[in-house]
PDB file of C-alpha atoms in Angstrom:
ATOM      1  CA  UNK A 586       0.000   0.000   0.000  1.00 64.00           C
ATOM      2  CA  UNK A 587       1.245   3.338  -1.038  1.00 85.00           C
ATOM      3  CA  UNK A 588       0.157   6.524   1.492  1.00 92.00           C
ATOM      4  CA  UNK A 589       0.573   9.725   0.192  1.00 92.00           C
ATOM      5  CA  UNK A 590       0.939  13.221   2.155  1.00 94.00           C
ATOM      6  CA  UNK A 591      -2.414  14.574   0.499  1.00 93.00           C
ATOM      7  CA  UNK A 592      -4.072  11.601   2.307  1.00 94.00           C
ATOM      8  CA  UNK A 593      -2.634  12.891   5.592  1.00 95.00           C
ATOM      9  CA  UNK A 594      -3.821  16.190   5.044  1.00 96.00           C
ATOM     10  CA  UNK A 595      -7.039  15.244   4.887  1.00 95.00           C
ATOM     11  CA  UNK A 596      -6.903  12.858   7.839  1.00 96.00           C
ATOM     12  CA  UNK A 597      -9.395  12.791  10.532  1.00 95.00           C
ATOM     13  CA  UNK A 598      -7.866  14.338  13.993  1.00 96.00           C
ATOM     14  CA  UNK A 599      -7.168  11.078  15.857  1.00 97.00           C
ATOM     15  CA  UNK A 600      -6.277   8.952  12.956  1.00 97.00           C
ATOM     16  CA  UNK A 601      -3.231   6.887  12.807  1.00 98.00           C
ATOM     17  CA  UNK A 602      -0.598   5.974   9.885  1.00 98.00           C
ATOM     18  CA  UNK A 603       2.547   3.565  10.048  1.00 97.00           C
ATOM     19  CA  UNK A 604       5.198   5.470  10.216  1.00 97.00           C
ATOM     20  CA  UNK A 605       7.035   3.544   7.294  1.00 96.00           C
ATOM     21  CA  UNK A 606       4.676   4.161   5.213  1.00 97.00           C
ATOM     22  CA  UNK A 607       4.825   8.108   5.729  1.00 97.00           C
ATOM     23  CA  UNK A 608       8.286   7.764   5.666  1.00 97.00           C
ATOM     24  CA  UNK A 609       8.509   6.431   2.433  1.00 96.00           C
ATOM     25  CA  UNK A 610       6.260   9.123   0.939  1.00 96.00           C
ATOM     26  CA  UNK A 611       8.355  11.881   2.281  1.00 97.00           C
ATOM     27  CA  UNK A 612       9.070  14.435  -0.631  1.00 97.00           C
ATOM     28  CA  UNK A 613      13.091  14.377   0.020  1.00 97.00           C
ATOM     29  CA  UNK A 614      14.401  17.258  -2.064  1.00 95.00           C
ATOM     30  CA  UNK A 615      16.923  16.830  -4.944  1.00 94.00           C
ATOM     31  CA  UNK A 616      19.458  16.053  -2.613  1.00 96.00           C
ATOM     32  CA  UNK A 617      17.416  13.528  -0.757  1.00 97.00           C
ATOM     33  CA  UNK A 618      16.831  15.869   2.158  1.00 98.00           C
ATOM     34  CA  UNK A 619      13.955  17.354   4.293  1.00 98.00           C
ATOM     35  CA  UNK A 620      14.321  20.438   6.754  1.00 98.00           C
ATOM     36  CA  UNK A 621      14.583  20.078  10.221  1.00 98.00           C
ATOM     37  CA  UNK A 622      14.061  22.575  13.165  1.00 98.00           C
ATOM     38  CA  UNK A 623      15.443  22.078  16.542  1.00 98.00           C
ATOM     39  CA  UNK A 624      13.223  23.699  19.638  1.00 98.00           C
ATOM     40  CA  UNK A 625      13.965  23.319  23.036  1.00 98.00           C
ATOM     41  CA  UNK A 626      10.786  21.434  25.050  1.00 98.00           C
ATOM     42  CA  UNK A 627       9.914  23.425  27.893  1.00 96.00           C
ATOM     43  CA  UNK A 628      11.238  26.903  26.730  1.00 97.00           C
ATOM     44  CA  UNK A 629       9.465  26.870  23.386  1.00 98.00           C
ATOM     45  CA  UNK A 630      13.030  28.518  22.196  1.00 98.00           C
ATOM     46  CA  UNK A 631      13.761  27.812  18.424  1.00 98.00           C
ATOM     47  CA  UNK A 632      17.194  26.606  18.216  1.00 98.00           C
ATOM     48  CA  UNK A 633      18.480  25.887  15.180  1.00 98.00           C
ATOM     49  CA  UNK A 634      17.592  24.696  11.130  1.00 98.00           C
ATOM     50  CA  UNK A 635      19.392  21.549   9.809  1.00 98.00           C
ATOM     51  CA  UNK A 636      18.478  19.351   7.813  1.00 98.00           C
ATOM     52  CA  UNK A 637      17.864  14.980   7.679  1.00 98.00           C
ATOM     53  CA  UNK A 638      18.386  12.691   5.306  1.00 98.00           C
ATOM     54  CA  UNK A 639      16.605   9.433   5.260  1.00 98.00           C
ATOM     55  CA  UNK A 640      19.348   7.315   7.168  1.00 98.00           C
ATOM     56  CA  UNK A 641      19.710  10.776   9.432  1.00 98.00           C
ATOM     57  CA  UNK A 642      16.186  10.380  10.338  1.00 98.00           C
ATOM     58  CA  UNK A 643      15.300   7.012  11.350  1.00 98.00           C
ATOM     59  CA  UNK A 644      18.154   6.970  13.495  1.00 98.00           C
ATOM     60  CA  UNK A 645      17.460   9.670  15.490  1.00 98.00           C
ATOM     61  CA  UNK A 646      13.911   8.325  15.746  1.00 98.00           C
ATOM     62  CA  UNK A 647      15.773   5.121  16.731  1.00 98.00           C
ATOM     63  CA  UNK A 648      17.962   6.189  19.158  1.00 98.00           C
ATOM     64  CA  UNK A 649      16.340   9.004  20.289  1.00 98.00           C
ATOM     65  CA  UNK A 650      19.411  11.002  20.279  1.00 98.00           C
ATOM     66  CA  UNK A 651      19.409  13.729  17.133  1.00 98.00           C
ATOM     67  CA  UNK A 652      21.709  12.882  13.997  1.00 98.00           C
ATOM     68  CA  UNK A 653      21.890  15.367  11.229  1.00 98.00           C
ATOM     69  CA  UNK A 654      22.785  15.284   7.589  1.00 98.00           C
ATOM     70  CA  UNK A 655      25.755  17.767   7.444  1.00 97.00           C
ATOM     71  CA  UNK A 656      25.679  19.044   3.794  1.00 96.00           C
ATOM     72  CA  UNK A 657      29.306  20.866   3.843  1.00 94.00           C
ATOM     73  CA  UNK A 658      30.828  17.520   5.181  1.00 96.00           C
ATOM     74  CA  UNK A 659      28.457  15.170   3.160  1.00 97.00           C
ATOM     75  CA  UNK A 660      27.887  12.944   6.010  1.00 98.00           C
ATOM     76  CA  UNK A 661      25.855  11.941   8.915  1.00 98.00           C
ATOM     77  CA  UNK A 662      26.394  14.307  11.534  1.00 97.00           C
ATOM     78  CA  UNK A 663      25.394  12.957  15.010  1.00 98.00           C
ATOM     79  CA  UNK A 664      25.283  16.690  16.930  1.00 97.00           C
ATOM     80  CA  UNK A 665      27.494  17.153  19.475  1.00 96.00           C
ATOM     81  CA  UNK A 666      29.641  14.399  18.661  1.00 95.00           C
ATOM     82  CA  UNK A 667      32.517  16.527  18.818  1.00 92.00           C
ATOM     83  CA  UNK A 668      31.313  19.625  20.927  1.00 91.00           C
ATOM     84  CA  UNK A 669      29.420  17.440  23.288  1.00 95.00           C
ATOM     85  CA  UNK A 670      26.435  19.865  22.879  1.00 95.00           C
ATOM     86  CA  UNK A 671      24.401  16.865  21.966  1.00 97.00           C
ATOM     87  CA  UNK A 672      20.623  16.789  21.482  1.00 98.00           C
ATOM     88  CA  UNK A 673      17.672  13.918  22.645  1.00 98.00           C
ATOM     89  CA  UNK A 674      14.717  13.729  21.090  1.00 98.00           C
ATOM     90  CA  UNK A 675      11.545  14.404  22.965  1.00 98.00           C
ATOM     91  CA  UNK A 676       8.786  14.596  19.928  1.00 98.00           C
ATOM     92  CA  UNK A 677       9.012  14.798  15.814  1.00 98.00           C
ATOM     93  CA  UNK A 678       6.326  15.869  14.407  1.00 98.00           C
ATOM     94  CA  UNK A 679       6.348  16.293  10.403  1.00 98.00           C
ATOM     95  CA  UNK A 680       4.346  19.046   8.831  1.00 98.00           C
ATOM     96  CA  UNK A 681       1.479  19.115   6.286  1.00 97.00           C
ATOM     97  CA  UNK A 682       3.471  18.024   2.726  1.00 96.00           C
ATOM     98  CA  UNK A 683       6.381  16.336   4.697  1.00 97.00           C
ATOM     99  CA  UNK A 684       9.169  18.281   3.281  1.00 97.00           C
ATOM    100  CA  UNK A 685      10.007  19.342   7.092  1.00 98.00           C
ATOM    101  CA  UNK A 686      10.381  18.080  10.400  1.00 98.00           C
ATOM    102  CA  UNK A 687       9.845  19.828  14.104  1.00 98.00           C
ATOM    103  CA  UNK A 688      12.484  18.330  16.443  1.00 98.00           C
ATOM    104  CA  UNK A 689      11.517  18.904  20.374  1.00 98.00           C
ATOM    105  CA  UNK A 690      14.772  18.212  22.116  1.00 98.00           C
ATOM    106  CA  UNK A 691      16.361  18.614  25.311  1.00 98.00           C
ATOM    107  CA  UNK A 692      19.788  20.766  24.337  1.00 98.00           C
ATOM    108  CA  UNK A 693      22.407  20.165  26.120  1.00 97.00           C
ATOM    109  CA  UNK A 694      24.958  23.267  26.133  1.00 96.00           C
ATOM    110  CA  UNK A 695      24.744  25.576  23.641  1.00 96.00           C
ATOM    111  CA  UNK A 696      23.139  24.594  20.287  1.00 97.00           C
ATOM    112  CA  UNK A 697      25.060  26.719  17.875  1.00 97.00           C
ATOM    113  CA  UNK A 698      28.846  26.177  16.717  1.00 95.00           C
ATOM    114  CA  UNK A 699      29.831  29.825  17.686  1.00 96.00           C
ATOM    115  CA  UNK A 700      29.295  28.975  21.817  1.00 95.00           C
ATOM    116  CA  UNK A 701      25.887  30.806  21.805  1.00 97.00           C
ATOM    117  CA  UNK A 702      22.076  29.399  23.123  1.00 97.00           C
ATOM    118  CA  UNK A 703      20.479  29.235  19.728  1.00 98.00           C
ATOM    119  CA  UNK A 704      21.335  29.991  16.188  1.00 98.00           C
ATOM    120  CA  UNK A 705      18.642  32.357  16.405  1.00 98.00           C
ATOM    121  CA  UNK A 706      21.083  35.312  17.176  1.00 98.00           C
ATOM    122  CA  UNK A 707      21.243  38.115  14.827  1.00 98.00           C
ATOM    123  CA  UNK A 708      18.272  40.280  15.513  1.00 98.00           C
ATOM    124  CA  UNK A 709      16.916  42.575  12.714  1.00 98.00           C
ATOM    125  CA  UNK A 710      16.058  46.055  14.342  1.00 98.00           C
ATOM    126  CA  UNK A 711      14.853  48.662  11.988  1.00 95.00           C
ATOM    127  CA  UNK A 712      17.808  48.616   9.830  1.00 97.00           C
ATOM    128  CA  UNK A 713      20.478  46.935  11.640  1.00 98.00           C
ATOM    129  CA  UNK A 714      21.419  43.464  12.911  1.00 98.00           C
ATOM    130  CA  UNK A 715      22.033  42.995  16.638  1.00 98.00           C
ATOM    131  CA  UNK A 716      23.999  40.294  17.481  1.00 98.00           C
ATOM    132  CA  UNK A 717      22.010  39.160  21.031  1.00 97.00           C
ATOM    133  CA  UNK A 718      24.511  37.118  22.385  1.00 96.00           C
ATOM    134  CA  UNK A 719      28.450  36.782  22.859  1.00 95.00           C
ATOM    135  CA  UNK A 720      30.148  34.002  21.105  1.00 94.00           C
ATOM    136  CA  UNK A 721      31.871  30.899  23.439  1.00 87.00           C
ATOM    137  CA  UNK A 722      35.328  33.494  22.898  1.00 64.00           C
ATOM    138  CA  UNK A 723      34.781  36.889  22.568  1.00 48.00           C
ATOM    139  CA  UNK A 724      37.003  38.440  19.556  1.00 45.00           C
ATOM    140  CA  UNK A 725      40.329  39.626  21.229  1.00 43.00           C
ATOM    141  CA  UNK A 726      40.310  43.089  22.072  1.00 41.00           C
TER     142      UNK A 726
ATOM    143  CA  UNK B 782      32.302  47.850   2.458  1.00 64.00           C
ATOM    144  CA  UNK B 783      31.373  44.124   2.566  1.00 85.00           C
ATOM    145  CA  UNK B 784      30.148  42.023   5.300  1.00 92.00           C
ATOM    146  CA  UNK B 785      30.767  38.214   5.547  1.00 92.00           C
ATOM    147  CA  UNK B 786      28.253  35.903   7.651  1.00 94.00           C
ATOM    148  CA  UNK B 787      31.906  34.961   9.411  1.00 93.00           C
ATOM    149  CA  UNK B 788      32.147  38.233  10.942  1.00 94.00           C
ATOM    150  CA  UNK B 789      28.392  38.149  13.119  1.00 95.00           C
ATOM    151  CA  UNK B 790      29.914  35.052  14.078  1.00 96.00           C
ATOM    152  CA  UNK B 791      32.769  36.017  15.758  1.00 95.00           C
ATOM    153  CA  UNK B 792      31.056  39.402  17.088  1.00 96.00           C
ATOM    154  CA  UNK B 793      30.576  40.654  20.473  1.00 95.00           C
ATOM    155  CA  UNK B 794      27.407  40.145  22.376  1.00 96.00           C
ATOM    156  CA  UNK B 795      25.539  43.623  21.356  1.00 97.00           C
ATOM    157  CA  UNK B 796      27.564  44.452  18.441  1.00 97.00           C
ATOM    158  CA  UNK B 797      25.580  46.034  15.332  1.00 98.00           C
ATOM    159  CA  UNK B 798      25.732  46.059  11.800  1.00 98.00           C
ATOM    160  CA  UNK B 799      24.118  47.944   9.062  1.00 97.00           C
ATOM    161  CA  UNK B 800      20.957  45.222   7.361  1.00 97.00           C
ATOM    162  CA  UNK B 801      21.910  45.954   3.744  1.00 96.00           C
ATOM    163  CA  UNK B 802      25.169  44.870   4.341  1.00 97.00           C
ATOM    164  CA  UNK B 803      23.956  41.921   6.245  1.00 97.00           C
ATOM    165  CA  UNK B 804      21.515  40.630   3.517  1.00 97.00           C
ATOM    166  CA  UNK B 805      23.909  41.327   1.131  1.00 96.00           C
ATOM    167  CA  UNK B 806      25.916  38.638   2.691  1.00 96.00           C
ATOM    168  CA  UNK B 807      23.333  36.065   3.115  1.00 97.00           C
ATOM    169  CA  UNK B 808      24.012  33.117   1.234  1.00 96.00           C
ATOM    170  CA  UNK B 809      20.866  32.629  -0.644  1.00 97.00           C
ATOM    171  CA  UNK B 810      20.715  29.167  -2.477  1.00 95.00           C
ATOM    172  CA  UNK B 811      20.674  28.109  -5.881  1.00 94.00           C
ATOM    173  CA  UNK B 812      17.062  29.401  -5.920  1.00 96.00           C
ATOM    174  CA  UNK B 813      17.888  32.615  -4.404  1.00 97.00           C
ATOM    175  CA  UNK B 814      15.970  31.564  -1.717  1.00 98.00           C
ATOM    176  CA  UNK B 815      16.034  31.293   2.364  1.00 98.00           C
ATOM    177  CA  UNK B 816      14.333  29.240   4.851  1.00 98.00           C
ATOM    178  CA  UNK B 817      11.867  30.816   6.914  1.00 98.00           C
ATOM    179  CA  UNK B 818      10.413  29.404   9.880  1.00 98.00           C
ATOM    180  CA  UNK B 819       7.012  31.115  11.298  1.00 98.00           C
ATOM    181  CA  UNK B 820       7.034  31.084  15.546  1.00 98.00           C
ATOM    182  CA  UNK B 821       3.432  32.461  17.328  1.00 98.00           C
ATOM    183  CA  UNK B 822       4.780  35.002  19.361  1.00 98.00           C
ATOM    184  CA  UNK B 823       4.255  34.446  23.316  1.00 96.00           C
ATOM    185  CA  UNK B 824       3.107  30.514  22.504  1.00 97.00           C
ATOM    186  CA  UNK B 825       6.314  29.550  21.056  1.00 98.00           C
ATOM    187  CA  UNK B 826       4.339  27.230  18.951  1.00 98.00           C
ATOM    188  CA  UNK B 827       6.202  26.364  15.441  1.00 98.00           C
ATOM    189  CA  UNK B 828       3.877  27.547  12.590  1.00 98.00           C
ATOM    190  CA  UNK B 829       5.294  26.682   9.337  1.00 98.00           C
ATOM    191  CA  UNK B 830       8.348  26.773   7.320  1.00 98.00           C
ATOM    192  CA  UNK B 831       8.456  27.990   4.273  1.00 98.00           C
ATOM    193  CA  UNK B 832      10.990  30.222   1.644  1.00 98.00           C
ATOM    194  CA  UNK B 833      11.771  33.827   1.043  1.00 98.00           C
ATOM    195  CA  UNK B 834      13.643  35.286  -1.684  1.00 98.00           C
ATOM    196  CA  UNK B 835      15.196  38.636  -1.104  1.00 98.00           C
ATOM    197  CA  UNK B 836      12.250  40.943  -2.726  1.00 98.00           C
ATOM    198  CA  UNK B 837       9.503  38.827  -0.044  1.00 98.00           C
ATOM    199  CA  UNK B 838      12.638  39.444   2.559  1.00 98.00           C
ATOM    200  CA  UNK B 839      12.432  43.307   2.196  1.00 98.00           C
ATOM    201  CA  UNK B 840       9.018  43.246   1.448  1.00 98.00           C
ATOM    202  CA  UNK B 841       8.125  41.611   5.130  1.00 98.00           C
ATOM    203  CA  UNK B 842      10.561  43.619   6.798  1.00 98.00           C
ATOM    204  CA  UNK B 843       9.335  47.187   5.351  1.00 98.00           C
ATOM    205  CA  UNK B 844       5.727  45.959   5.617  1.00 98.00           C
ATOM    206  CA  UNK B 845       5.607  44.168   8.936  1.00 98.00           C
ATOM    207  CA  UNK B 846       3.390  41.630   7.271  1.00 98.00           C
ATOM    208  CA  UNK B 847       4.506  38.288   6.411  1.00 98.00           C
ATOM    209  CA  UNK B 848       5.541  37.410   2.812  1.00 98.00           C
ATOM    210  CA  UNK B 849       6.858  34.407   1.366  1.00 98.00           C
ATOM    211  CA  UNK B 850       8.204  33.087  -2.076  1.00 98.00           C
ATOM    212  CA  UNK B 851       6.032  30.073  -3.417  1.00 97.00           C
ATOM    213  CA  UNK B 852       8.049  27.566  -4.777  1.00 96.00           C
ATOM    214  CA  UNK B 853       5.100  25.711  -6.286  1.00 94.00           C
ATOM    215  CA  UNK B 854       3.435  29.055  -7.833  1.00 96.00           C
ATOM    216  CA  UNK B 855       7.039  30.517  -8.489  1.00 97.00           C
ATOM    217  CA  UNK B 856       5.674  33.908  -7.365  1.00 98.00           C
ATOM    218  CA  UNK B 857       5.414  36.228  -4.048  1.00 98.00           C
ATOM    219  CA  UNK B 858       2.936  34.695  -1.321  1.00 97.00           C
ATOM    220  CA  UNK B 859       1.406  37.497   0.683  1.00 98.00           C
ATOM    221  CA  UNK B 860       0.419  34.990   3.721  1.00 97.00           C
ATOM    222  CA  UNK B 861      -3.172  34.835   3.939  1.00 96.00           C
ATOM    223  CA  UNK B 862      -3.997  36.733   0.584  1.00 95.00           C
ATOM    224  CA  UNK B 863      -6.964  34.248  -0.320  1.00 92.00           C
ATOM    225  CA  UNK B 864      -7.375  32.628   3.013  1.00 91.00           C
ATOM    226  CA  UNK B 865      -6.909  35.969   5.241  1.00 95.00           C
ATOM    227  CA  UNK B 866      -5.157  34.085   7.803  1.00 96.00           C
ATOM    228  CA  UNK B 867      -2.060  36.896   7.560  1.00 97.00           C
ATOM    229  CA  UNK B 868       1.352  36.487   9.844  1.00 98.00           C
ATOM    230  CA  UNK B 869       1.963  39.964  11.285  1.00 98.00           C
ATOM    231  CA  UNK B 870       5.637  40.040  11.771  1.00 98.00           C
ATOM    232  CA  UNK B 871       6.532  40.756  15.375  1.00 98.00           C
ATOM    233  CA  UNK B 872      10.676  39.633  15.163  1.00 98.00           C
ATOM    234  CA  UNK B 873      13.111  38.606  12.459  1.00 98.00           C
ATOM    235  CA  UNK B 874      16.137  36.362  13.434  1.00 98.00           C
ATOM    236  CA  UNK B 875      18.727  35.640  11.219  1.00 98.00           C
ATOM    237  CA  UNK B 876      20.975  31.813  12.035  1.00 98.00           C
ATOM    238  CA  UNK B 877      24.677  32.095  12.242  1.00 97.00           C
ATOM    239  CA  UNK B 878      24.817  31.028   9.070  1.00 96.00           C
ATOM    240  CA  UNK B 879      22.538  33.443   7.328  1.00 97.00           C
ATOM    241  CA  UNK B 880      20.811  30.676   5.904  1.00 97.00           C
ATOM    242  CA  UNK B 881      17.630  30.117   7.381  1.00 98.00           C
ATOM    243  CA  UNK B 882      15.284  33.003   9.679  1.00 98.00           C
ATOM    244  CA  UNK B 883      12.899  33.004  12.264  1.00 98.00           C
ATOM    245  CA  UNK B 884       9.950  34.871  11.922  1.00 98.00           C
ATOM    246  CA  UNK B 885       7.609  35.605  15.189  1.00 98.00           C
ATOM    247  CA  UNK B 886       4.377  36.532  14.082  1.00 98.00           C
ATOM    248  CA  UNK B 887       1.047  37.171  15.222  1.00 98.00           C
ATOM    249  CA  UNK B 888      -1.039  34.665  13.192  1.00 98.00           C
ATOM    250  CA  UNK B 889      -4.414  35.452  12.286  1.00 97.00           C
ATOM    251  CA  UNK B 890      -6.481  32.344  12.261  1.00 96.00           C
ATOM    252  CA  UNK B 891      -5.075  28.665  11.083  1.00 96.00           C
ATOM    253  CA  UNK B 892      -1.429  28.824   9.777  1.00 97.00           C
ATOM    254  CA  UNK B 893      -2.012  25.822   7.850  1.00 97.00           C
ATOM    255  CA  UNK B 894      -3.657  25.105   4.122  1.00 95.00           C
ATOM    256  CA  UNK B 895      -5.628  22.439   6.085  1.00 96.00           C
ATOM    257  CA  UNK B 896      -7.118  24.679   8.288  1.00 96.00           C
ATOM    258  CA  UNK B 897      -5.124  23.428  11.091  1.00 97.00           C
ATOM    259  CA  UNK B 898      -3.707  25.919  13.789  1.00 97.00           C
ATOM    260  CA  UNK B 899      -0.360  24.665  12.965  1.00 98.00           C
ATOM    261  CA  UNK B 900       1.453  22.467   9.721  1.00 98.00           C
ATOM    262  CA  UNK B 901       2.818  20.500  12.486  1.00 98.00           C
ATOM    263  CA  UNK B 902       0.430  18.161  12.961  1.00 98.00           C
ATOM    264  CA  UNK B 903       1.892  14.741  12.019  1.00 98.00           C
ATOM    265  CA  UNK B 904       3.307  13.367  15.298  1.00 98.00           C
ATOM    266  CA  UNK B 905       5.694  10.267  15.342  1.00 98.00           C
ATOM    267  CA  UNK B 906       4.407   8.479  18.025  1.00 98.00           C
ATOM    268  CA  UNK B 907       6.602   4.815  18.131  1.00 95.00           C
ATOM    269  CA  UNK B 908       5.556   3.393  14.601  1.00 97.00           C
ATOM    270  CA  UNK B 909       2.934   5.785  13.354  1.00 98.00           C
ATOM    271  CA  UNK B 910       2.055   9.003  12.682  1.00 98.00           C
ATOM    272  CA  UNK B 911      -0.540  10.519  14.871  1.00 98.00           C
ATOM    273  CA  UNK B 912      -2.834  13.575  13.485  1.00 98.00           C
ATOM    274  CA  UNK B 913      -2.925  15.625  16.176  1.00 97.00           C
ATOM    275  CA  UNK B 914      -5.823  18.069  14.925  1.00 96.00           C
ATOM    276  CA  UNK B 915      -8.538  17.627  12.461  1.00 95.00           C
ATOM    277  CA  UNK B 916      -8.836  19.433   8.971  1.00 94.00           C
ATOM    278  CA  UNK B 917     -11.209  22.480   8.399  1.00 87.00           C
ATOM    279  CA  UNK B 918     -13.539  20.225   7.394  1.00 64.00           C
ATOM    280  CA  UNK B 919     -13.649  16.080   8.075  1.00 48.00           C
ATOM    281  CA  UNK B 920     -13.612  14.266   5.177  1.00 45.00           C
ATOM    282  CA  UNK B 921     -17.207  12.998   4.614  1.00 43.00           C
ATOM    283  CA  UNK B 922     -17.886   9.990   6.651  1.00 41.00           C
TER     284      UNK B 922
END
């Protein structure tokens, strides 16, 4: 049987699909990606945007620890495996034509590779950027 | 005078720079697009994501309503222009690597096509997907 995300979207509230099935109809881009958003449970804070392979997916959903598709490095990329600033999984929940995924995780240490909360950080004011927060090192002075 | 993503990276906590020079620098892909992801203001509930090409960038930003690029129509999406369920933009972040922004908005009504508050409805629960909330209107029984 072949499910497709239209069928979803018109889904009673309450219904139920397997989750192989919606996996496999997944639009994966060119690259064989989806978008994925990182927000901290609890706090509601939006934390990063990364983005999942196949292979990146079902084992986070497997381990329940967050793995990545790194496209500069063109491989899985299990976050914090280096930093230590890793991520667990709390919820997924894929949105309405599947080409994105909401990650609920508990962060641990910062989430973004500069030292700072959330990737979130350059504010647009009128017409400047603030930068919120200080990186892990401030610049020398 | 040009600005590299690199440099907000390594800036101070409460540093500033000028926002032409900062979208100037974004690295828009080989669409000329960005990701945008649409936060409800105090709820912290994710909304959407969708894209934004520079001219729906500027547009939102000098408007304070929401405005996307539709990569299925190919043109400008004025959020809620047929459905009148409009994002009022309340804050614009930009991620450390200028790739992706977060939009907190005041939605008006649904923010999904479906009629659903949010897009992210389909929740991985074990081996399904759950729909969390029904459609506008339940398919006919």
């Amino acid at each position: 049987m072949t499910l497709s995300m239209l069928e979803l979207e018109g889904a009673a509230g309450g219904s139920r699909f397997p989750l192989a099935q919606v996996l496999d109809a997944l639009p994966w881009n060119s690259d064989g990606l989806i978008a994925a958003i990182a927000q901290q449970h609890r706090s509601g804070e939006v934390l990063m945007l990364a983005w999942m392979n196949r292979q990146a997916l079902d084992e986070t959903l497997a381990s329940g620890r967050v793995c990545y598709w790194s496209r500069s490095r063109q491989r899985l990329w299990r976050k914090g495996e280096s930093s230590g600033h890793r991520q667990r999984l709390i919820e997924a929940h894929l949105d309405c034509d599947g080409d994105a995924v909401l990650l609920i995780v508990d962060q641990q240490g910062p989430a973004c590779h500069t030292g700072r909360p959330t990737c979130f950080y350059n504010a647009i004011e009128e017409d400047q950027v603030h930068i919120l927060t200080a990186p892990l090192k401030e610049p020398a002075a």
